[in-house]
Short mmCIF file of C-alpha atoms in Angstrom, two decimals:
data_model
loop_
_atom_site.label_atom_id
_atom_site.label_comp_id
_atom_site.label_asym_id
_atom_site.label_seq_id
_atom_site.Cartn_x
_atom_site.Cartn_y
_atom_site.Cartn_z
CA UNK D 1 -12.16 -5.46 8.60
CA UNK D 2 -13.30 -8.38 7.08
CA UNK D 3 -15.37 -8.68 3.87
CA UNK D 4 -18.72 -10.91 5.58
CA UNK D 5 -19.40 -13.62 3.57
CA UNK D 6 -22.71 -13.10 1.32
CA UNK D 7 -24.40 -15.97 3.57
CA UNK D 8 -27.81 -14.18 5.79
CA UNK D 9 -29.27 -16.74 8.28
CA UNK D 10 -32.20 -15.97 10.78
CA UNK D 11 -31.37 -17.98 13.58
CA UNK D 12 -31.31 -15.05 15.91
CA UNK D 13 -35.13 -14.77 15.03
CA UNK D 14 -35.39 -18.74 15.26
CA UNK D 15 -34.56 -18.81 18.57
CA UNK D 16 -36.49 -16.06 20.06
CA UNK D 17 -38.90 -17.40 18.29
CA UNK D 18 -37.90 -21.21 20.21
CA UNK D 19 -38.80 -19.71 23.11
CA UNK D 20 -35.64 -18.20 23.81
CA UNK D 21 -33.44 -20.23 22.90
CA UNK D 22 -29.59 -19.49 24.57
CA UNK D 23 -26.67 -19.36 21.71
CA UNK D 24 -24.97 -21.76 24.26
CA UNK D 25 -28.21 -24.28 23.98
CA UNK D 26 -27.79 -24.00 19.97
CA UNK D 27 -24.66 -24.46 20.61
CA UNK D 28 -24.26 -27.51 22.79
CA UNK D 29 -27.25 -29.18 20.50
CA UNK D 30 -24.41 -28.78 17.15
CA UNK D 31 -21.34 -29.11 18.79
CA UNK D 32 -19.60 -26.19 18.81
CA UNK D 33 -18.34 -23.06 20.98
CA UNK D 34 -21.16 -19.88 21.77
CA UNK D 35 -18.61 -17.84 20.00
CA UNK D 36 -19.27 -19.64 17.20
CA UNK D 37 -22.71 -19.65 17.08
CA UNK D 38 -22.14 -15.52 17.42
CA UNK D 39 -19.76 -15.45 14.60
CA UNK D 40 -22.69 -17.32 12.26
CA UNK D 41 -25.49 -15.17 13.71
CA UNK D 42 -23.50 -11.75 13.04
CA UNK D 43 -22.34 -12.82 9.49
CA UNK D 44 -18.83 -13.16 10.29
CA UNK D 45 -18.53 -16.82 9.92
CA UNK D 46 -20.18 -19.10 7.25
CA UNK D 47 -20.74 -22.83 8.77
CA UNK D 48 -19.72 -25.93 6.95
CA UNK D 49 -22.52 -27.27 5.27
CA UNK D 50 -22.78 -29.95 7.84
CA UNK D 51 -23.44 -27.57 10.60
CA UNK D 52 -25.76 -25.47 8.71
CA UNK D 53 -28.28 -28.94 8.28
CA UNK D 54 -27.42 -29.25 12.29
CA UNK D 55 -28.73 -26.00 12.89
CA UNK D 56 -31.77 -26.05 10.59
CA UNK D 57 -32.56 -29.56 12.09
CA UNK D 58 -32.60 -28.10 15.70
CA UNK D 59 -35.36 -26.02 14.44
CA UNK D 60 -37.09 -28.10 12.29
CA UNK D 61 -36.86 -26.58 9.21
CA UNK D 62 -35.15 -27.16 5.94
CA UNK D 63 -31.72 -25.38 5.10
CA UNK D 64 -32.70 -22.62 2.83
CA UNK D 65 -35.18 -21.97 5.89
CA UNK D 66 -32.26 -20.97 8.13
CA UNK D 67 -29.54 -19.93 5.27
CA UNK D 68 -29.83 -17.62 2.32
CA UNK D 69 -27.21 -15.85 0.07
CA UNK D 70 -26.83 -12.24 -0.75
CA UNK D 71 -26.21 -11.29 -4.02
CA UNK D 72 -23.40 -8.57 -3.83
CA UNK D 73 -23.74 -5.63 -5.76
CA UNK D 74 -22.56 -6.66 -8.95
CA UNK D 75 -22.48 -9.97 -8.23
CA UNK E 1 -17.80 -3.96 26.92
CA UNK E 2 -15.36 -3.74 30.15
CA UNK E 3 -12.13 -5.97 30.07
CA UNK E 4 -13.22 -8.03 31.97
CA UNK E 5 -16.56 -9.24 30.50
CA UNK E 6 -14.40 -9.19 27.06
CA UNK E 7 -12.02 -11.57 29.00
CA UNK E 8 -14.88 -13.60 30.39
CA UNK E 9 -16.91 -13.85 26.45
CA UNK E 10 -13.64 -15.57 25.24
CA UNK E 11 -13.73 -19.26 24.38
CA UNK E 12 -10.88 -21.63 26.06
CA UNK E 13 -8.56 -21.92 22.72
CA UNK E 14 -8.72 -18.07 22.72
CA UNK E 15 -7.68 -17.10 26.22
CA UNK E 16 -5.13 -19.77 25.72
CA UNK E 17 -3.81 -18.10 22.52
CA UNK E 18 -3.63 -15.02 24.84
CA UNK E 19 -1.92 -17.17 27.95
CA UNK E 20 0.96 -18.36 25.73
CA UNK E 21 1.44 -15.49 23.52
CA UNK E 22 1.76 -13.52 26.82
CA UNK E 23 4.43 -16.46 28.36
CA UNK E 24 6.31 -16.66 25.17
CA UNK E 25 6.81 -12.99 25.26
CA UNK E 26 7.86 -12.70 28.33
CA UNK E 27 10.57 -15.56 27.81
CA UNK E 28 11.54 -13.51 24.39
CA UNK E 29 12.30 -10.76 26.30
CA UNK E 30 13.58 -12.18 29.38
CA UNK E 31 16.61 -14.27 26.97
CA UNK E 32 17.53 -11.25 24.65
CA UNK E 33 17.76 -8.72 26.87
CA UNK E 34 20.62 -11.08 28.47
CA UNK E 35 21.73 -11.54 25.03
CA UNK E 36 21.93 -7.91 24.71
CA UNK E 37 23.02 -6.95 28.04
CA UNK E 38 26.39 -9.94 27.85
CA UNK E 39 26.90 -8.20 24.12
CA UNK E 40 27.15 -5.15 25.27
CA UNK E 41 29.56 -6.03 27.92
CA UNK E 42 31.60 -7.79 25.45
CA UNK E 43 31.81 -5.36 22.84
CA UNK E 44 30.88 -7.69 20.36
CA UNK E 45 27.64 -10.01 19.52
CA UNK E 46 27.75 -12.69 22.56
CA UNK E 47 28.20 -16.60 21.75
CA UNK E 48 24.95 -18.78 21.98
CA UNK E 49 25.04 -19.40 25.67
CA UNK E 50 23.37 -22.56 27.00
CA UNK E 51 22.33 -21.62 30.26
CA UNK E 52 20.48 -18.81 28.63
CA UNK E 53 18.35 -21.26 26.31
CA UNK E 54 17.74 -23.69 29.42
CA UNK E 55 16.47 -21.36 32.07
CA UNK E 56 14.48 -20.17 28.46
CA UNK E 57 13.60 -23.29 28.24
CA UNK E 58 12.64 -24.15 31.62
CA UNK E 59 10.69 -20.71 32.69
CA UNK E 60 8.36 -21.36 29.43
CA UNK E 61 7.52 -24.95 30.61
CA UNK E 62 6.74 -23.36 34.24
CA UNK E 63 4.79 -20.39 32.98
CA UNK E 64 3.09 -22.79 30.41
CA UNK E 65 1.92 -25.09 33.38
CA UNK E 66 0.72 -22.54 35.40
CA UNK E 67 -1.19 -20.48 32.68
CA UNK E 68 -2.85 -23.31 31.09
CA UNK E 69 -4.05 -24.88 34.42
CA UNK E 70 -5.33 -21.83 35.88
CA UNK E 71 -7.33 -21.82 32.43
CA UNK E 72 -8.13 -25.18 32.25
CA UNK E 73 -9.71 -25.04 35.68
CA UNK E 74 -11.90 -21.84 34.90
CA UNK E 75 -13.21 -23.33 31.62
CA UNK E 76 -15.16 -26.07 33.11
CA UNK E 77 -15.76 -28.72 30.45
CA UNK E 78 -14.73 -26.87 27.31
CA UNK E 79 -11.01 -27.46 28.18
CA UNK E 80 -11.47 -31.00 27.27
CA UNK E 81 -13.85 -30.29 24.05
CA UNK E 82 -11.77 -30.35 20.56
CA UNK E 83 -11.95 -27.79 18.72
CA UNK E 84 -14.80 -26.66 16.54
CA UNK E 85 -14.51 -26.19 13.14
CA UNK E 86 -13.96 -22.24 13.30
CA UNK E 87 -11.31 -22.99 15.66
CA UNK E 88 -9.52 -25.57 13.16
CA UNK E 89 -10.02 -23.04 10.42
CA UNK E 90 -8.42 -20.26 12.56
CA UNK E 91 -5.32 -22.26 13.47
CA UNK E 92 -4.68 -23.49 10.43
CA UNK E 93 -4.60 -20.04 9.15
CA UNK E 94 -2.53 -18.56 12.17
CA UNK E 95 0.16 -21.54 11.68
CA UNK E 96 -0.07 -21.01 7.77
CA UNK E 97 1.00 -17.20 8.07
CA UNK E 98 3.33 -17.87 11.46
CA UNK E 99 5.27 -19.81 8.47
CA UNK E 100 6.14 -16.97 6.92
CA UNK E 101 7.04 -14.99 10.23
CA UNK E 102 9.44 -17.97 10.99
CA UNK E 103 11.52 -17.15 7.30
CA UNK E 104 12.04 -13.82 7.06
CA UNK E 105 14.58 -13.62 10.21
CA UNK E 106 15.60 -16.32 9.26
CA UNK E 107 17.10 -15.63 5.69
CA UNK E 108 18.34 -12.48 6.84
CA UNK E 109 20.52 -14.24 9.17
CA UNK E 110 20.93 -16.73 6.55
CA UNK E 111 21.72 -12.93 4.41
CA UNK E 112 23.64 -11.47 7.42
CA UNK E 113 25.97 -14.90 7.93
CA UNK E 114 27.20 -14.72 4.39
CA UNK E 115 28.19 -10.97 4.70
CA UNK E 116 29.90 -11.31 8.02
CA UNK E 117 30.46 -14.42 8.89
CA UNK E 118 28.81 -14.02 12.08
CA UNK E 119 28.39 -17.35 13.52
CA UNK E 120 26.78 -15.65 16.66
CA UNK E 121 24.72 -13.28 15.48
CA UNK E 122 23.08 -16.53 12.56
CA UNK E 123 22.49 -18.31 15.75
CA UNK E 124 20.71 -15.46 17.95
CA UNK E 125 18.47 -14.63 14.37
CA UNK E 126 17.49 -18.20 13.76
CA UNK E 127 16.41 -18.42 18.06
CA UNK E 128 14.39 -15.35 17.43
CA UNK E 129 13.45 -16.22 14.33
CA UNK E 130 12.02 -19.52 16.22
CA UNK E 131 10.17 -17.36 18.96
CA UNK E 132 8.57 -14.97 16.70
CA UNK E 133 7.01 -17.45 14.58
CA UNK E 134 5.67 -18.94 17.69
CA UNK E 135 3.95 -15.49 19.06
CA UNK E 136 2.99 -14.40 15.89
CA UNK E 137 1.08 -17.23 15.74
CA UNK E 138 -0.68 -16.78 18.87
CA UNK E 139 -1.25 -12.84 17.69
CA UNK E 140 -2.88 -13.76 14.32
CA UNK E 141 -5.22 -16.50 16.20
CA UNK E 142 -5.95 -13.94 18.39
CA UNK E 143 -6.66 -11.36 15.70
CA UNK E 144 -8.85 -14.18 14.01
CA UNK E 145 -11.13 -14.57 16.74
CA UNK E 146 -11.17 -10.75 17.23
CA UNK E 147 -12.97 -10.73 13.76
CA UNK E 148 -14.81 -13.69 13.56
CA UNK E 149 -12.59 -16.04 11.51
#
């Protein structure tokens, strides 16, 4: 299994909160795959920094909004 | 999760991975067990036969076709989208590590040639060296997407 990055994001909770926003509507408005967009929201994947401003910009928020990082334990 | 919905939740590049991995092992197996079956017959390791590597060579083109068509025309637009950048970063790693699948057979036939002087044999380990690398590298993109990236 592979280590998740220390990267958290909330934009499972941003789009519920856009009124339901689909991960294949986030994902057509940054231009990538829905399996993408599941690999960033489960922590699997960390986005290049590009698409993490392309993803806070389709909520309208700034990028530490969207992103944060997780000190590991000992870290 | 049934198979199928699995299946259908895969992106284009990945049931693709799965397409040709499946076509290039079938074509593996299809040209050594002739290999194996005309060695066997001949008491000895058989010479490179070229008829083997062209109807090799000619049932992955077919197969290839076929596959990626049938997939092309279920994916809808996302056949002719590039790659995003998890799917760069995932076959750059599967072609990085199929690298190293491609040199191990191939040194030991490199290993096996200077021992025995098997002309044969160097030539059937450096084909199957070539194949190998090519699967493996469909297996490790598949693993990748398995995971994540």
């Amino acid at each position: 299994m592979a280590k998740a990055p220390p990267i958290t994001n909330r934009i499972r909770t941003l789009r519920e909160a856009q009124g339901g926003m689909s991960q294949a509507a986030l994902a057509e408005a940054i231009g990538v795959t829905r399996q993408t967009i599941i690999a960033i929201e489960l922590g699997k994947y960390s986005p290049s920094l590009e698409s993490a401003f392309r993803i806070s910009r389709v909520f309208g928020l700034g990028i530490e909004d969207v992103f944060g990082w997780e000190t590991p334990p000992g870290g | 999760m049934s198979v199928i919905e699995t299946v259908a939740d895969m992106s284009f590049r990945e049931k693709s991975a799965w397409g040709m991995g499946l076509v290039l092992s079938a074509g593996a197996f299809f040209y050594f067990s002739k290999v194996m079956s005309l060695s066997e017959a001949l008491g000895r390791t058989a010479p490179p036969i070229i008829g083997f590597v062209i109807a090799y060579v000619v049932f992955i083109v077919i197969a290839s076709v076929i596959v990626m068509s049938v997939l092309a025309g279920t994916a809808g637009k996302e056949a002719n989208a590039p790659a995003d950048e998890r799917e760069k970063v995932i076959a750059d790693k599967a072609g990085n590590w199929s690298g190293y699948v491609l040199a191990v057979p191939a040194l030991g036939g490199l290993w096996h040639y200077s021992v025995n002087l098997d002309g044969n044999m160097l030539f059937h380990l450096i084909f199957l060296s070539l194949m190998l690398s090519q699967i493996s590298e469909y297996v490790f993109q598949i693993a990748l997407y398995r995971r994540g990236a």
